[in-house]
Short mmCIF file of C-alpha atoms in Angstrom, two decimals:
data_model
loop_
_atom_site.label_atom_id
_atom_site.label_comp_id
_atom_site.label_asym_id
_atom_site.label_seq_id
_atom_site.Cartn_x
_atom_site.Cartn_y
_atom_site.Cartn_z
CA MET A 1 0.00 0.00 0.14
CA LYS A 2 1.46 3.08 -1.13
CA PRO A 3 1.27 7.06 -0.69
CA PRO A 4 1.59 9.16 -3.85
CA TYR A 5 4.70 11.12 -2.96
CA LEU A 6 7.65 9.64 -4.53
CA LYS A 7 7.60 10.73 -8.09
CA SER A 8 9.14 14.32 -7.49
CA LEU A 9 12.12 12.85 -5.91
CA LEU A 10 13.28 10.64 -8.72
CA ALA A 11 15.10 13.21 -10.70
CA ALA A 12 16.91 14.48 -7.62
CA CYS A 13 18.03 10.89 -6.85
CA LEU A 14 19.42 10.29 -10.35
CA SER A 15 22.01 13.01 -10.18
CA LEU A 16 23.19 11.20 -6.92
CA THR A 17 23.94 7.95 -8.63
CA MET A 18 26.53 8.90 -11.19
CA GLY A 19 29.60 7.05 -10.59
CA VAL A 20 28.76 5.81 -7.16
CA ALA A 21 29.55 2.13 -6.21
CA VAL A 22 26.58 0.37 -4.30
CA PRO A 23 27.11 -1.42 -1.05
CA VAL A 24 24.57 -3.89 -0.07
CA LEU A 25 23.96 -3.23 3.59
CA ALA A 26 23.52 -0.41 5.78
CA GLN A 27 23.35 -0.03 9.73
CA ASP A 28 20.79 -2.37 11.46
CA ASN A 29 18.59 -0.71 14.03
CA ALA A 30 16.37 -3.88 15.05
CA PRO A 31 15.92 -4.63 18.42
CA HIS A 32 18.15 -7.89 19.65
CA GLU A 33 15.05 -10.43 20.17
CA GLY A 34 11.98 -11.09 17.90
CA VAL A 35 12.39 -10.85 14.10
CA SER A 36 15.56 -10.56 12.09
CA VAL A 37 15.25 -8.80 8.72
CA GLY A 38 18.96 -7.71 8.53
CA SER A 39 20.24 -4.22 7.59
CA MET A 40 18.58 -1.27 5.74
CA SER A 41 19.62 -0.93 2.17
CA ILE A 42 22.23 1.87 1.41
CA MET A 43 20.07 2.72 -1.55
CA ARG A 44 18.04 4.83 0.85
CA LYS A 45 21.03 7.25 1.10
CA PHE A 46 20.31 8.16 -2.38
CA ALA A 47 17.29 10.25 -1.50
CA PRO A 48 17.84 12.97 0.97
CA THR A 49 15.76 11.68 4.09
CA GLY A 50 15.30 15.15 5.53
CA ALA A 51 13.78 16.42 2.25
CA LEU A 52 11.54 13.23 1.85
CA GLU A 53 10.10 13.61 5.20
CA THR A 54 9.44 17.45 4.70
CA GLN A 55 8.06 16.69 1.43
CA ALA A 56 5.84 13.75 2.59
CA ALA A 57 4.57 16.16 5.54
CA ALA A 58 3.47 18.91 2.91
CA GLN A 59 1.79 16.33 0.97
CA TYR A 60 0.01 14.83 4.01
CA ALA A 61 -1.38 18.25 5.05
CA GLN A 62 -2.74 18.90 1.35
CA THR A 63 -4.23 15.56 1.59
CA LEU A 64 -6.01 16.50 4.86
CA GLN A 65 -7.12 19.89 3.49
CA GLN A 66 -8.78 18.43 0.30
CA ALA A 67 -10.40 15.93 2.60
CA GLN A 68 -11.82 18.43 5.04
CA GLN A 69 -13.17 20.42 2.13
CA GLN A 70 -14.78 17.40 0.77
CA ARG A 71 -16.02 16.66 4.20
CA ALA A 72 -14.39 13.43 4.02
CA LEU A 73 -11.85 13.90 6.97
CA GLY A 74 -12.74 12.11 10.27
CA PRO A 75 -13.14 14.49 12.83
CA ASP A 76 -11.31 14.00 16.09
CA ASP A 77 -14.17 12.79 18.24
CA HIS A 78 -15.25 10.27 15.48
CA PRO A 79 -15.11 6.77 17.10
CA GLN A 80 -13.01 5.18 14.32
CA VAL A 81 -10.43 8.12 14.70
CA ILE A 82 -10.55 7.68 18.39
CA ARG A 83 -9.75 3.88 17.84
CA LEU A 84 -7.04 4.42 15.21
CA ARG A 85 -5.18 6.91 17.56
CA GLY A 86 -5.69 4.72 20.51
CA ILE A 87 -3.93 1.68 18.61
CA ALA A 88 -1.21 4.05 17.25
CA LYS A 89 -0.38 4.98 20.85
CA LYS A 90 0.18 1.59 21.86
CA LEU A 91 2.35 0.69 18.72
CA ILE A 92 4.60 3.77 18.43
CA PRO A 93 6.80 3.18 21.33
CA PHE A 94 7.56 -0.09 20.07
CA ALA A 95 8.39 1.17 16.53
CA LEU A 96 10.90 3.71 17.95
CA PRO A 97 13.80 1.20 18.43
CA TRP A 98 13.71 0.37 14.76
CA ASN A 99 14.77 3.83 13.50
CA GLU A 100 16.70 6.31 15.67
CA ARG A 101 14.88 9.43 13.60
CA ALA A 102 11.50 8.06 14.85
CA LYS A 103 11.55 9.71 18.23
CA ASP A 104 11.64 13.01 16.49
CA TRP A 105 8.92 12.34 14.38
CA LYS A 106 5.50 14.28 14.49
CA TRP A 107 3.26 11.28 14.25
CA GLU A 108 -0.30 11.85 13.26
CA VAL A 109 -3.23 9.38 12.58
CA ASN A 110 -6.27 10.43 10.40
CA LEU A 111 -9.11 8.78 8.87
CA LEU A 112 -10.16 9.64 5.06
CA GLY A 113 -13.45 8.70 4.13
CA SER A 114 -13.02 6.72 0.90
CA LYS A 115 -14.15 3.14 -0.40
CA GLN A 116 -10.65 2.35 -1.09
CA ILE A 117 -9.08 -0.43 0.84
CA ASN A 118 -5.96 1.31 1.77
CA ALA A 119 -3.63 2.62 4.45
CA TYR A 120 -0.13 4.35 4.64
CA CYS A 121 2.39 5.76 6.61
CA MET A 122 4.59 8.40 4.96
CA PRO A 123 8.08 9.25 6.13
CA GLY A 124 8.10 11.29 9.49
CA GLY A 125 5.24 9.23 10.99
CA LYS A 126 1.93 10.59 9.07
CA ILE A 127 -0.48 7.93 9.07
CA ALA A 128 -3.71 7.75 7.08
CA PHE A 129 -6.38 5.11 6.98
CA TYR A 130 -9.14 5.02 4.42
CA SER A 131 -12.58 4.19 5.92
CA GLY A 132 -12.86 1.37 3.36
CA ILE A 133 -10.32 -0.76 4.80
CA LEU A 134 -12.10 -0.89 8.22
CA ASP A 135 -15.76 -1.06 6.82
CA ILE A 136 -15.20 -3.61 4.20
CA LEU A 137 -12.80 -5.78 5.84
CA LYS A 138 -14.52 -5.49 9.13
CA LEU A 139 -11.11 -5.07 10.89
CA THR A 140 -10.80 -6.11 14.54
CA ASP A 141 -8.31 -4.12 16.84
CA ASP A 142 -5.57 -6.85 16.30
CA GLU A 143 -6.05 -6.56 12.39
CA VAL A 144 -6.02 -2.86 12.43
CA ALA A 145 -2.72 -3.17 14.52
CA ILE A 146 -1.26 -5.49 11.95
CA VAL A 147 -2.03 -3.09 8.98
CA MET A 148 -0.77 -0.13 11.12
CA GLY A 149 2.28 -1.88 12.03
CA HIS A 150 2.94 -2.76 8.54
CA GLU A 151 2.63 0.68 7.11
CA ILE A 152 4.68 2.24 10.12
CA ALA A 153 7.45 -0.57 9.29
CA HIS A 154 7.51 0.82 5.62
CA ALA A 155 8.43 4.36 7.25
CA LEU A 156 10.87 3.08 9.83
CA ARG A 157 12.79 1.04 7.39
CA GLU A 158 12.70 4.04 4.97
CA HIS A 159 11.47 2.13 1.84
CA GLY A 160 10.26 5.19 0.08
CA ALA A 161 13.79 6.45 -0.11
CA GLU A 162 15.02 3.07 -0.85
CA ARG A 163 12.69 2.68 -3.79
CA ALA A 164 13.40 6.19 -5.04
CA GLY A 165 17.28 5.25 -5.02
CA LYS A 166 16.71 1.80 -6.66
CA ALA A 167 14.46 3.55 -9.44
CA ALA A 168 17.51 6.11 -10.06
CA VAL A 169 20.09 3.28 -10.42
CA ALA A 170 17.52 1.62 -12.67
CA ASN A 171 17.35 4.60 -14.91
CA PHE A 172 20.83 5.18 -15.00
CA GLY A 173 21.41 1.69 -15.98
CA VAL A 174 18.91 2.17 -18.88
CA LYS A 175 21.00 5.19 -20.11
CA LEU A 176 24.26 3.09 -19.84
CA ALA A 177 22.57 0.26 -22.16
CA GLU A 178 21.56 2.88 -24.75
CA ILE A 179 25.11 4.46 -24.71
CA PHE A 180 26.74 1.12 -25.04
CA ALA A 181 24.36 -0.03 -27.87
CA ALA A 182 25.08 3.07 -29.58
CA ALA A 183 28.80 2.83 -29.39
CA LYS A 184 28.58 -0.85 -30.94
CA GLY A 185 26.34 0.24 -33.66
CA TYR A 186 23.07 -1.05 -32.55
CA ASP A 187 19.86 0.84 -32.20
CA PRO A 188 19.97 2.48 -28.61
CA SER A 189 16.13 2.75 -28.51
CA ILE A 190 15.69 -1.00 -28.73
CA ALA A 191 18.54 -1.53 -26.08
CA GLY A 192 16.81 0.87 -23.72
CA SER A 193 13.50 -0.61 -24.14
CA VAL A 194 15.09 -4.11 -23.23
CA ALA A 195 17.05 -2.72 -20.21
CA GLY A 196 13.85 -0.59 -19.12
CA GLY A 197 11.76 -3.82 -19.19
CA VAL A 198 14.36 -5.87 -17.09
CA ALA A 199 14.65 -2.68 -14.65
CA ASN A 200 10.67 -2.53 -14.33
CA VAL A 201 10.49 -6.39 -13.32
CA SER A 202 13.36 -5.81 -10.94
CA MET A 203 11.62 -2.84 -9.59
CA LEU A 204 8.56 -4.97 -8.80
CA LYS A 205 10.82 -7.57 -6.99
CA PHE A 206 12.14 -4.90 -4.96
CA SER A 207 8.68 -3.81 -3.77
CA ARG A 208 7.54 -7.15 -2.87
CA ASP A 209 10.78 -7.53 -0.73
CA ASP A 210 9.88 -4.31 1.03
CA GLU A 211 6.21 -5.34 1.56
CA THR A 212 7.45 -8.85 3.17
CA GLU A 213 9.82 -6.94 5.23
CA ALA A 214 7.19 -4.63 6.48
CA ASP A 215 4.83 -7.57 7.14
CA VAL A 216 7.58 -9.07 9.60
CA VAL A 217 8.56 -5.97 11.33
CA GLY A 218 4.71 -4.93 11.53
CA LEU A 219 4.27 -8.25 13.36
CA GLU A 220 6.66 -7.63 16.01
CA ILE A 221 5.74 -4.06 16.72
CA ALA A 222 2.17 -5.40 17.17
CA ALA A 223 2.99 -8.31 19.28
CA ARG A 224 5.05 -6.13 21.54
CA ALA A 225 2.09 -3.64 21.81
CA GLY A 226 -0.33 -6.65 22.80
CA TYR A 227 -1.78 -7.32 19.45
CA ASP A 228 -2.16 -10.99 18.37
CA PRO A 229 0.03 -11.57 15.14
CA ARG A 230 -2.18 -14.40 14.24
CA ALA A 231 -4.48 -11.61 13.11
CA GLY A 232 -2.06 -11.28 10.09
CA VAL A 233 -3.39 -14.77 8.70
CA ALA A 234 -6.96 -13.55 9.24
CA LEU A 235 -6.17 -10.35 7.61
CA TRP A 236 -4.86 -11.69 4.40
CA GLN A 237 -7.70 -14.44 4.34
CA LYS A 238 -10.16 -11.43 4.45
CA MET A 239 -8.08 -9.71 1.72
CA GLY A 240 -8.22 -12.77 -0.49
CA MET A 241 -12.18 -12.79 -0.18
CA VAL A 242 -12.33 -9.22 -1.55
CA ASN A 243 -9.40 -9.07 -4.04
CA LYS A 244 -10.08 -12.44 -6.03
CA ASN A 245 -8.93 -10.65 -9.27
CA ALA A 246 -5.38 -9.66 -8.25
CA PRO A 247 -2.58 -9.91 -10.78
CA PRO A 248 -0.03 -12.71 -10.95
CA GLN A 249 2.39 -12.11 -7.93
CA TRP A 250 5.49 -11.95 -10.29
CA LEU A 251 3.59 -8.72 -12.04
CA SER A 252 2.64 -7.29 -8.61
CA THR A 253 4.25 -4.91 -6.23
CA HIS A 254 2.56 -7.11 -3.38
CA PRO A 255 3.40 -10.73 -2.66
CA ALA A 256 0.57 -13.04 -3.41
CA GLY A 257 -1.83 -13.60 -0.36
CA LYS A 258 -0.85 -17.34 0.30
CA THR A 259 2.77 -16.33 0.07
CA ARG A 260 2.21 -13.48 2.72
CA ILE A 261 0.29 -15.93 5.00
CA ASP A 262 3.02 -18.45 4.83
CA GLU A 263 5.69 -16.09 5.71
CA ILE A 264 3.66 -14.63 8.64
CA ARG A 265 3.22 -18.11 9.94
CA ARG A 266 6.88 -18.78 9.51
CA HIS A 267 7.57 -15.96 12.02
CA PHE A 268 4.99 -17.10 14.59
CA PRO A 269 7.98 -18.50 16.71
CA GLU A 270 9.75 -15.34 17.10
CA VAL A 271 6.57 -13.16 17.88
CA MET A 272 4.13 -15.06 19.62
CA PRO A 273 6.25 -15.16 22.85
CA LEU A 274 6.54 -11.32 22.76
CA TYR A 275 2.82 -11.31 22.42
CA ALA A 276 2.37 -13.78 25.38
CA ARG A 277 4.79 -11.43 27.63
CA ALA A 278 2.64 -8.30 26.68
CA LYS A 279 -0.50 -10.16 27.79
CA SER A 280 1.30 -11.48 30.95
CA LEU A 281 0.29 -14.99 29.93
CA PRO A 282 2.12 -18.54 29.48
CA LEU A 283 2.35 -19.07 25.67
CA ASP A 284 0.55 -22.39 26.11
CA ARG A 285 -2.53 -20.22 27.87
CA ILE A 286 -3.08 -17.99 24.79
CA PRO A 287 -6.43 -18.88 23.14
CA ALA A 288 -6.81 -19.35 19.22
CA TYR A 289 -7.27 -16.16 17.50
CA GLN A 290 -11.10 -15.79 16.07
CA THR A 291 -11.63 -13.18 13.55
CA ASN A 292 -15.32 -11.80 13.07
CA VAL A 293 -15.99 -13.10 9.31
CA LYS A 294 -17.63 -16.39 8.98
CA GLY A 295 -15.61 -18.81 6.85
CA ILE A 296 -12.33 -18.19 8.54
CA ALA A 297 -11.63 -20.75 11.06
CA PRO A 298 -9.76 -20.07 14.48
CA ILE A 299 -5.96 -19.49 14.18
CA SER A 300 -3.93 -21.30 16.86
CA TYR A 301 -0.17 -21.49 17.98
CA PRO A 302 1.89 -23.71 17.68
#
């Protein structure tokens, strides 16, 4: 799920990639227990983080202003706004260890009236939920926490800056292919088209990797805050019920539902003990998770 704020940064990022060798890993700010997702990509360094957060905040403010004008912005006393902000208040303290900048973010949570099944967290902690994702999926608090944790994880792991940097490098690679083809006497436009197609498919894979990482980090944040990680399975089962015409996984920026559920289940051994601790219960005393939609069976662990 993506906020629409990256396009204007790509041109600036391109100028930063000229002649730069790209290391694979950057500093890892993850906590010592729980899930392990490795270090953040150095590619995010190709987009100036401060500028990205400033631009995200400006666009977020503009989105809220437009929603206000259209009477689509949830008021502070709206039950769903109160609910969302209450869940965020529990999640945010457990999000801070993942990114040292997060403690200085001006976190916001707002509700936008729309039938879209969407939510996002912009760089700098600007969170928006669309009413459609709450109403159509009938999200429980645990499921809201899974969605919110996932979106917060995108911001914490600086995936917006990472994608901008990767896109800049991909564009640079296309230009190099065109120059090389011209030097060899081939049509540079054909070479550019081939290289561009490869780059586009690669960028889809990069985005799927980011989505998986956000799922995993979000699970831990939710678990530490006392929300059931098994709600992630129910969430994607619900999503599958309303999203039957999704594109094939390899042509999508999001992993397929079954892939996502399998990955979430794979991390239960890491996050369920954190959830049990948050609930002050032995792990074997935690009841199965039961969502509120018929047709979804209780989800147990182990």
